[in-house]
mmCIF file of C-alpha atoms and ligand atoms in Angstrom:
data_model
loop_
_atom_site.group_PDB
_atom_site.id
_atom_site.type_symbol
_atom_site.label_atom_id
_atom_site.label_comp_id
_atom_site.label_asym_id
_atom_site.label_seq_id
_atom_site.Cartn_x
_atom_site.Cartn_y
_atom_site.Cartn_z
ATOM 1 C CA UNK A 1 10.155 21.884 2.609
ATOM 2 C CA UNK A 2 7.571 19.242 3.404
ATOM 3 C CA UNK A 3 4.602 20.325 1.297
ATOM 4 C CA UNK A 4 2.277 17.940 3.132
ATOM 5 C CA UNK A 5 2.576 20.288 6.099
ATOM 6 C CA UNK A 6 2.408 23.458 4.086
ATOM 7 C CA UNK A 7 -0.900 25.321 4.113
ATOM 8 C CA UNK A 8 0.445 28.139 1.997
ATOM 9 C CA UNK A 9 0.359 28.283 -1.798
ATOM 10 C CA UNK A 10 2.701 25.926 -3.602
ATOM 11 C CA UNK A 11 3.450 24.941 -7.151
ATOM 12 C CA UNK A 12 4.162 22.001 -9.405
ATOM 13 C CA UNK A 13 5.475 21.495 -12.905
ATOM 14 C CA UNK A 14 4.273 19.064 -15.556
ATOM 15 C CA UNK A 15 6.934 18.240 -18.144
ATOM 16 C CA UNK A 16 6.577 15.613 -20.837
ATOM 17 C CA UNK A 17 8.061 14.091 -23.977
ATOM 18 C CA UNK A 18 11.644 15.004 -23.179
ATOM 19 C CA UNK A 19 13.016 12.073 -25.227
ATOM 20 C CA UNK A 20 16.556 11.983 -23.875
ATOM 21 C CA UNK A 21 18.708 9.656 -25.979
ATOM 22 C CA UNK A 22 22.218 8.292 -26.201
ATOM 23 C CA UNK A 23 25.025 8.647 -28.771
ATOM 24 C CA UNK A 24 25.526 4.902 -28.307
ATOM 25 C CA UNK A 25 22.131 4.297 -29.932
ATOM 26 C CA UNK A 26 21.247 3.568 -33.558
ATOM 27 C CA UNK A 27 19.581 6.994 -33.529
ATOM 28 C CA UNK A 28 20.312 10.104 -31.523
ATOM 29 C CA UNK A 29 19.145 13.717 -31.494
ATOM 30 C CA UNK A 30 21.507 15.672 -29.219
ATOM 31 C CA UNK A 31 19.239 18.707 -29.676
ATOM 32 C CA UNK A 32 16.564 16.933 -27.644
ATOM 33 C CA UNK A 33 19.057 16.218 -24.846
ATOM 34 C CA UNK A 34 20.114 19.863 -24.917
ATOM 35 C CA UNK A 35 16.481 21.019 -24.844
ATOM 36 C CA UNK A 36 15.929 18.858 -21.774
ATOM 37 C CA UNK A 37 18.896 20.462 -20.046
ATOM 38 C CA UNK A 38 17.380 23.886 -20.852
ATOM 39 C CA UNK A 39 14.022 22.800 -19.434
ATOM 40 C CA UNK A 40 15.751 21.304 -16.407
ATOM 41 C CA UNK A 41 17.530 24.580 -15.660
ATOM 42 C CA UNK A 42 14.300 26.541 -16.035
ATOM 43 C CA UNK A 43 12.416 24.106 -13.789
ATOM 44 C CA UNK A 44 15.089 24.316 -11.096
ATOM 45 C CA UNK A 45 14.964 28.122 -11.260
ATOM 46 C CA UNK A 46 11.214 28.036 -10.530
ATOM 47 C CA UNK A 47 11.823 25.913 -7.404
ATOM 48 C CA UNK A 48 8.586 23.933 -7.722
ATOM 49 C CA UNK A 49 7.548 21.641 -4.870
ATOM 50 C CA UNK A 50 6.785 18.776 -7.246
ATOM 51 C CA UNK A 51 7.495 17.757 -10.846
ATOM 52 C CA UNK A 52 5.163 15.478 -12.800
ATOM 53 C CA UNK A 53 6.917 13.714 -15.668
ATOM 54 C CA UNK A 54 4.338 12.672 -18.230
ATOM 55 C CA UNK A 55 6.126 9.934 -20.171
ATOM 56 C CA UNK A 56 8.444 9.602 -23.169
ATOM 57 C CA UNK A 57 11.423 10.290 -20.970
ATOM 58 C CA UNK A 58 13.697 8.540 -23.461
ATOM 59 C CA UNK A 59 14.295 8.062 -27.163
ATOM 60 C CA UNK A 60 14.265 4.279 -27.021
ATOM 61 C CA UNK A 61 14.163 3.229 -23.373
ATOM 62 C CA UNK A 62 11.917 0.259 -24.149
ATOM 63 C CA UNK A 63 14.881 -1.537 -25.704
ATOM 64 C CA UNK A 64 17.799 0.323 -24.001
ATOM 65 C CA UNK A 65 17.675 -0.005 -20.245
ATOM 66 C CA UNK A 66 20.637 2.387 -20.005
ATOM 67 C CA UNK A 67 18.418 5.182 -21.265
ATOM 68 C CA UNK A 68 15.930 4.399 -18.489
ATOM 69 C CA UNK A 69 18.534 4.395 -15.720
ATOM 70 C CA UNK A 70 20.204 7.518 -17.142
ATOM 71 C CA UNK A 71 17.083 9.686 -17.040
ATOM 72 C CA UNK A 72 15.998 8.167 -13.717
ATOM 73 C CA UNK A 73 19.263 9.321 -12.152
ATOM 74 C CA UNK A 74 19.107 12.704 -13.882
ATOM 75 C CA UNK A 75 15.600 13.349 -12.550
ATOM 76 C CA UNK A 76 16.562 12.194 -9.056
ATOM 77 C CA UNK A 77 19.439 14.691 -9.045
ATOM 78 C CA UNK A 78 17.276 17.578 -10.285
ATOM 79 C CA UNK A 79 16.026 18.492 -6.819
ATOM 80 C CA UNK A 80 12.228 18.521 -6.502
ATOM 81 C CA UNK A 81 10.271 15.336 -5.956
ATOM 82 C CA UNK A 82 9.398 13.725 -9.307
ATOM 83 C CA UNK A 83 6.309 11.600 -9.956
ATOM 84 C CA UNK A 84 6.797 9.695 -13.195
ATOM 85 C CA UNK A 85 4.682 7.726 -15.657
ATOM 86 C CA UNK A 86 6.024 5.915 -18.726
ATOM 87 C CA UNK A 87 5.342 6.780 -22.344
ATOM 88 C CA UNK A 88 5.356 4.579 -25.393
ATOM 89 C CA UNK A 89 9.105 5.084 -25.808
ATOM 90 C CA UNK A 90 9.551 3.308 -22.457
ATOM 91 C CA UNK A 91 6.915 0.577 -22.585
ATOM 92 C CA UNK A 92 5.822 0.260 -26.223
ATOM 93 C CA UNK A 93 3.230 1.764 -28.502
ATOM 94 C CA UNK A 94 -0.538 1.612 -28.329
ATOM 95 C CA UNK A 95 -1.433 -2.019 -28.795
ATOM 96 C CA UNK A 96 -1.920 -3.133 -32.381
ATOM 97 C CA UNK A 97 -1.704 -6.661 -33.808
ATOM 98 C CA UNK A 98 0.543 -5.492 -36.659
ATOM 99 C CA UNK A 99 3.134 -3.617 -34.561
ATOM 100 C CA UNK A 100 6.361 -5.297 -33.490
ATOM 101 C CA UNK A 101 7.021 -2.468 -31.019
ATOM 102 C CA UNK A 102 3.610 -2.442 -29.338
ATOM 103 C CA UNK A 103 3.251 -2.458 -25.548
ATOM 104 C CA UNK A 104 4.439 -5.775 -24.095
ATOM 105 C CA UNK A 105 4.931 -7.442 -20.736
ATOM 106 C CA UNK A 106 8.688 -7.492 -21.330
ATOM 107 C CA UNK A 107 8.803 -3.709 -21.809
ATOM 108 C CA UNK A 108 6.552 -3.180 -18.795
ATOM 109 C CA UNK A 109 8.737 -5.370 -16.568
ATOM 110 C CA UNK A 110 11.889 -3.584 -17.736
ATOM 111 C CA UNK A 111 10.378 -0.186 -16.915
ATOM 112 C CA UNK A 112 9.163 -1.393 -13.517
ATOM 113 C CA UNK A 113 12.618 -2.745 -12.695
ATOM 114 C CA UNK A 114 13.994 0.798 -13.016
ATOM 115 C CA UNK A 115 11.127 3.069 -11.959
ATOM 116 C CA UNK A 116 8.813 0.856 -9.916
ATOM 117 C CA UNK A 117 5.077 0.939 -10.448
ATOM 118 C CA UNK A 118 3.697 3.013 -13.302
ATOM 119 C CA UNK A 119 0.508 3.515 -11.258
ATOM 120 C CA UNK A 120 0.386 5.726 -8.215
ATOM 121 C CA UNK A 121 -2.054 7.971 -6.372
ATOM 122 C CA UNK A 122 -0.712 10.396 -3.799
ATOM 123 C CA UNK A 123 -1.745 13.536 -1.950
ATOM 124 C CA UNK A 124 0.409 16.625 -1.685
ATOM 125 C CA UNK A 125 -0.241 19.970 0.007
ATOM 126 C CA UNK A 126 -2.479 20.632 2.967
ATOM 127 C CA UNK A 127 -5.725 22.291 3.982
ATOM 128 C CA UNK A 128 -7.590 23.815 1.058
ATOM 129 C CA UNK A 129 -4.494 23.321 -1.070
ATOM 130 C CA UNK A 130 -4.529 19.540 -0.740
ATOM 131 C CA UNK A 131 -4.290 17.958 -4.198
ATOM 132 C CA UNK A 132 -4.507 14.319 -5.205
ATOM 133 C CA UNK A 133 -2.326 13.212 -8.108
ATOM 134 C CA UNK A 134 -2.987 9.951 -9.908
ATOM 135 C CA UNK A 135 -0.723 8.627 -12.643
ATOM 136 C CA UNK A 136 -1.244 5.544 -14.764
ATOM 137 C CA UNK A 137 0.065 3.855 -17.895
ATOM 138 C CA UNK A 138 -3.126 4.242 -19.925
ATOM 139 C CA UNK A 139 -1.770 2.312 -22.905
ATOM 140 C CA UNK A 140 -2.280 -0.876 -20.891
ATOM 141 C CA UNK A 141 -6.003 -0.367 -21.564
ATOM 142 C CA UNK A 142 -6.996 -2.261 -24.675
ATOM 143 C CA UNK A 143 -3.751 -4.244 -24.728
ATOM 144 C CA UNK A 144 -5.203 -7.521 -23.474
ATOM 145 C CA UNK A 145 -2.018 -8.063 -21.470
ATOM 146 C CA UNK A 146 -2.157 -9.437 -17.912
ATOM 147 C CA UNK A 147 -1.064 -5.962 -16.819
ATOM 148 C CA UNK A 148 -4.319 -4.529 -18.199
ATOM 149 C CA UNK A 149 -6.349 -6.700 -15.814
ATOM 150 C CA UNK A 150 -4.097 -5.608 -12.946
ATOM 151 C CA UNK A 151 -4.547 -1.954 -13.914
ATOM 152 C CA UNK A 152 -8.324 -2.329 -14.073
ATOM 153 C CA UNK A 153 -8.371 -3.885 -10.599
ATOM 154 C CA UNK A 154 -6.235 -1.022 -9.342
ATOM 155 C CA UNK A 155 -8.475 1.575 -10.999
ATOM 156 C CA UNK A 156 -11.641 -0.067 -9.700
ATOM 157 C CA UNK A 157 -10.229 0.167 -6.164
ATOM 158 C CA UNK A 158 -9.655 3.923 -6.380
ATOM 159 C CA UNK A 159 -12.175 5.989 -4.459
ATOM 160 C CA UNK A 160 -13.240 9.571 -3.952
ATOM 161 C CA UNK A 161 -11.129 11.697 -1.634
ATOM 162 C CA UNK A 162 -13.266 14.565 -0.421
ATOM 163 C CA UNK A 163 -10.373 16.003 1.568
ATOM 164 C CA UNK A 164 -8.688 17.203 -1.640
ATOM 165 C CA UNK A 165 -9.630 20.381 -3.451
ATOM 166 C CA UNK A 166 -8.419 18.997 -6.756
ATOM 167 C CA UNK A 167 -7.661 15.608 -8.312
ATOM 168 C CA UNK A 168 -5.145 15.698 -11.153
ATOM 169 C CA UNK A 169 -4.822 12.663 -13.429
ATOM 170 C CA UNK A 170 -1.668 12.173 -15.499
ATOM 171 C CA UNK A 171 -1.684 9.919 -18.554
ATOM 172 C CA UNK A 172 0.626 9.702 -21.565
ATOM 173 C CA UNK A 173 -1.777 9.192 -24.499
ATOM 174 C CA UNK A 174 -4.537 11.731 -24.915
ATOM 175 C CA UNK A 175 -8.058 10.756 -23.898
ATOM 176 C CA UNK A 176 -9.053 11.634 -27.479
ATOM 177 C CA UNK A 177 -7.405 13.039 -30.587
ATOM 178 C CA UNK A 178 -9.723 15.919 -31.453
ATOM 179 C CA UNK A 179 -12.854 15.823 -29.317
ATOM 180 C CA UNK A 180 -14.220 13.831 -26.415
ATOM 181 C CA UNK A 181 -17.169 12.238 -28.242
ATOM 182 C CA UNK A 182 -15.232 11.143 -31.340
ATOM 183 C CA UNK A 183 -15.570 7.599 -32.635
ATOM 184 C CA UNK A 184 -12.465 5.491 -33.181
ATOM 185 C CA UNK A 185 -10.107 6.319 -36.004
ATOM 186 C CA UNK A 186 -9.134 3.535 -38.371
ATOM 187 C CA UNK A 187 -5.574 2.551 -37.483
ATOM 188 C CA UNK A 188 -4.745 1.956 -41.154
ATOM 189 C CA UNK A 189 -6.496 5.008 -42.661
ATOM 190 C CA UNK A 190 -5.983 7.617 -39.914
ATOM 191 C CA UNK A 191 -3.044 6.086 -38.104
ATOM 192 C CA UNK A 192 -1.726 9.253 -36.413
ATOM 193 C CA UNK A 193 -4.961 10.327 -34.670
ATOM 194 C CA UNK A 194 -5.628 6.653 -33.876
ATOM 195 C CA UNK A 195 -2.151 6.439 -32.341
ATOM 196 C CA UNK A 196 -2.432 9.647 -30.308
ATOM 197 C CA UNK A 197 -5.642 8.887 -28.400
ATOM 198 C CA UNK A 198 -7.391 6.098 -26.519
ATOM 199 C CA UNK A 199 -10.028 3.929 -28.170
ATOM 200 C CA UNK A 200 -13.539 5.011 -27.203
ATOM 201 C CA UNK A 201 -14.297 1.938 -25.091
ATOM 202 C CA UNK A 202 -11.127 2.518 -23.055
ATOM 203 C CA UNK A 203 -11.709 6.284 -22.870
ATOM 204 C CA UNK A 204 -15.264 5.763 -21.586
ATOM 205 C CA UNK A 205 -14.084 3.308 -18.933
ATOM 206 C CA UNK A 206 -11.207 5.509 -17.765
ATOM 207 C CA UNK A 207 -13.421 8.588 -17.773
ATOM 208 C CA UNK A 208 -15.945 6.785 -15.541
ATOM 209 C CA UNK A 209 -13.155 6.017 -13.063
ATOM 210 C CA UNK A 210 -11.858 9.571 -13.224
ATOM 211 C CA UNK A 211 -15.316 11.045 -12.660
ATOM 212 C CA UNK A 212 -16.052 8.670 -9.790
ATOM 213 C CA UNK A 213 -12.844 9.779 -8.077
ATOM 214 C CA UNK A 214 -13.527 13.495 -8.442
ATOM 215 C CA UNK A 215 -11.248 14.371 -11.325
ATOM 216 C CA UNK A 216 -10.684 18.090 -11.856
ATOM 217 C CA UNK A 217 -7.746 18.015 -14.308
ATOM 218 C CA UNK A 218 -6.384 15.545 -16.861
ATOM 219 C CA UNK A 219 -2.888 16.171 -18.225
ATOM 220 C CA UNK A 220 -1.667 14.071 -21.153
ATOM 221 C CA UNK A 221 1.432 14.088 -23.345
ATOM 222 C CA UNK A 222 2.228 12.108 -26.504
ATOM 223 C CA UNK A 223 0.943 14.607 -29.083
ATOM 224 C CA UNK A 224 3.629 17.269 -28.452
ATOM 225 C CA UNK A 225 1.151 20.108 -29.014
ATOM 226 C CA UNK A 226 -0.331 22.153 -26.195
ATOM 227 C CA UNK A 227 -4.081 22.549 -26.009
ATOM 228 C CA UNK A 228 -6.574 23.335 -23.254
ATOM 229 C CA UNK A 229 -10.194 22.206 -23.245
ATOM 230 C CA UNK A 230 -12.950 21.807 -20.655
ATOM 231 C CA UNK A 231 -15.159 18.682 -20.676
ATOM 232 C CA UNK A 232 -18.027 18.485 -18.160
ATOM 233 C CA UNK A 233 -16.191 21.027 -15.998
ATOM 234 C CA UNK A 234 -12.928 19.042 -16.070
ATOM 235 C CA UNK A 235 -9.831 20.812 -17.389
ATOM 236 C CA UNK A 236 -8.142 18.805 -20.130
ATOM 237 C CA UNK A 237 -4.531 19.824 -20.726
ATOM 238 C CA UNK A 238 -2.635 18.470 -23.711
ATOM 239 C CA UNK A 239 0.916 19.094 -22.617
ATOM 240 C CA UNK A 240 3.727 20.573 -24.691
ATOM 241 C CA UNK A 241 6.909 18.595 -25.355
ATOM 242 C CA UNK A 242 10.447 19.771 -24.699
ATOM 243 C CA UNK A 243 12.057 17.597 -27.418
ATOM 244 C CA UNK A 244 10.314 18.373 -30.691
ATOM 245 C CA UNK A 245 6.911 19.677 -31.887
ATOM 246 C CA UNK A 246 4.113 17.791 -33.635
ATOM 247 C CA UNK A 247 0.607 18.595 -34.898
ATOM 248 C CA UNK A 248 1.077 22.365 -34.806
ATOM 249 C CA UNK A 249 -1.339 22.750 -37.721
ATOM 250 C CA UNK A 250 -4.036 20.376 -36.432
ATOM 251 C CA UNK A 251 -6.136 22.841 -34.398
ATOM 252 C CA UNK A 252 -6.661 26.595 -34.436
ATOM 253 C CA UNK A 253 -6.202 26.577 -30.651
ATOM 254 C CA UNK A 254 -3.139 24.292 -30.634
ATOM 255 C CA UNK A 255 0.347 25.539 -29.773
ATOM 256 C CA UNK A 256 3.315 23.300 -30.583
ATOM 257 C CA UNK A 257 5.980 25.515 -29.018
ATOM 258 C CA UNK A 258 8.379 23.589 -26.790
ATOM 259 C CA UNK A 259 8.216 24.051 -23.043
ATOM 260 C CA UNK A 260 6.351 22.829 -19.975
ATOM 261 C CA UNK A 261 3.412 23.703 -17.692
ATOM 262 C CA UNK A 262 3.743 25.407 -14.311
ATOM 263 C CA UNK A 263 0.771 25.160 -11.943
ATOM 264 C CA UNK A 264 0.206 27.390 -8.935
ATOM 265 C CA UNK A 265 -1.894 25.932 -6.100
ATOM 266 C CA UNK A 266 -3.602 28.629 -4.060
ATOM 267 C CA UNK A 267 -6.957 29.131 -2.343
ATOM 268 C CA UNK A 268 -8.024 25.660 -3.429
ATOM 269 C CA UNK A 269 -7.521 26.373 -7.112
ATOM 270 C CA UNK A 270 -4.955 25.405 -9.739
ATOM 271 C CA UNK A 271 -3.758 28.044 -12.167
ATOM 272 C CA UNK A 272 -1.592 26.950 -15.076
ATOM 273 C CA UNK A 273 0.789 28.810 -17.324
ATOM 274 C CA UNK A 274 2.936 27.733 -20.244
ATOM 275 C CA UNK A 275 6.687 28.175 -19.814
ATOM 276 C CA UNK A 276 8.416 28.183 -23.223
ATOM 277 C CA UNK A 277 11.982 26.950 -23.521
ATOM 278 C CA UNK A 278 14.375 29.901 -23.436
ATOM 279 C CA UNK A 279 16.483 28.426 -26.231
ATOM 280 C CA UNK A 280 15.842 25.711 -28.811
ATOM 281 C CA UNK A 281 18.828 23.579 -29.777
ATOM 282 C CA UNK A 282 19.725 23.160 -33.444
ATOM 283 C CA UNK A 283 22.334 20.429 -32.961
ATOM 284 C CA UNK A 284 22.243 17.886 -35.797
ATOM 285 C CA UNK A 285 21.398 14.248 -35.148
ATOM 286 C CA UNK A 286 21.245 10.954 -36.957
ATOM 287 C CA UNK A 287 19.128 7.859 -37.415
ATOM 288 C CA UNK A 288 15.497 7.155 -38.266
ATOM 289 C CA UNK A 289 12.444 8.713 -36.645
ATOM 290 C CA UNK A 290 9.150 7.000 -35.985
ATOM 291 C CA UNK A 291 8.935 3.603 -34.350
ATOM 292 C CA UNK A 292 11.159 1.214 -36.328
ATOM 293 C CA UNK A 293 11.107 -2.503 -35.505
ATOM 294 C CA UNK A 294 13.941 -3.801 -33.347
ATOM 295 C CA UNK A 295 15.090 -6.146 -36.101
ATOM 296 C CA UNK A 296 17.125 -4.290 -38.688
ATOM 297 C CA UNK A 297 18.265 -1.387 -36.514
ATOM 298 C CA UNK A 298 21.770 -0.354 -37.582
ATOM 299 C CA UNK A 299 23.995 0.137 -34.532
ATOM 300 C CA UNK A 300 27.131 0.593 -36.639
ATOM 301 C CA UNK A 301 26.154 4.276 -37.004
ATOM 302 C CA UNK A 302 26.375 4.891 -33.227
ATOM 303 C CA UNK A 303 28.558 7.937 -32.496
ATOM 304 C CA UNK A 304 29.989 6.361 -29.363
ATOM 305 C CA UNK A 305 31.115 2.802 -28.848
ATOM 306 C CA UNK A 306 30.306 0.359 -27.513
ATOM 307 C CA UNK A 307 26.871 0.704 -29.030
ATOM 308 C CA UNK A 308 23.874 -0.004 -26.846
ATOM 309 C CA UNK A 309 22.639 -3.541 -27.159
ATOM 310 C CA UNK A 310 18.858 -4.009 -27.362
ATOM 311 C CA UNK A 311 17.546 -5.946 -24.394
ATOM 312 C CA UNK A 312 16.003 -9.303 -25.277
ATOM 313 C CA UNK A 313 12.222 -9.174 -25.297
ATOM 314 C CA UNK A 314 11.738 -12.157 -23.062
ATOM 315 C CA UNK A 315 8.085 -12.809 -22.413
HETATM 316 FE FE1 FE2 B 1 6.689 11.718 -27.341
#
């Protein structure tokens, strides 16, 4: 079906933080791969017209291009059109001067060589059910990389589209950790909330672009805990993960169950519902969590040989 010609109700899925890995890696959680296959089956059964993939597609795609190509091909074979943005596991963490795995031009180029641009703005649906979708790699903001300047130029060129009933923005980091007007967390004292959200100066800039372009919904990943808020009439969705939960005890209105979001588009409105995974895998895995530096990773523990070889971080 060509949804651009479809005036009738339609639907899309947002799925994020699927973290598919490889047994050839220095770390591997087959449960997360199995959870993705469960989510994939459930998504296919819903027959959505579109799937938004909100980043962290891989366990360590930033250094293993095979993980990038593997999930790219898997998503392409799933069926519905997929619109994809990267997460920090593809292009590096929120920029920090003390992080050896922070966002870098080398990671960004590697991602782009597999997926193309991480920025896109498209329209799907028709009539009153026309929806604009804009996806960006928000971690470029505040990085100081040449790609940040390019992103800002791209964002500054975006304009209002009055022909769309809704404008959905997709980013990987959250706009904020706890609340929209929060000041910046200290990256050494409160590293996790600092790591999960954008710095205020970048949030304020991005929010001004979003508002100027008629934003109605912002969907972010990264935290792995579902939450729904409304800021100045804009729906803010913190998306669930399919791989593993985090921050389930942070908020009274947070829900860290694994699953994805299914949106119905009808009569000019979006209605969302949470779809929990039908089964949660308990397969054992191996290797360190977190964001270990590239140097010192032990590939001798890989379950399958040959082990993946980290790509050189040419600059
Ligand atoms: Fe993640």
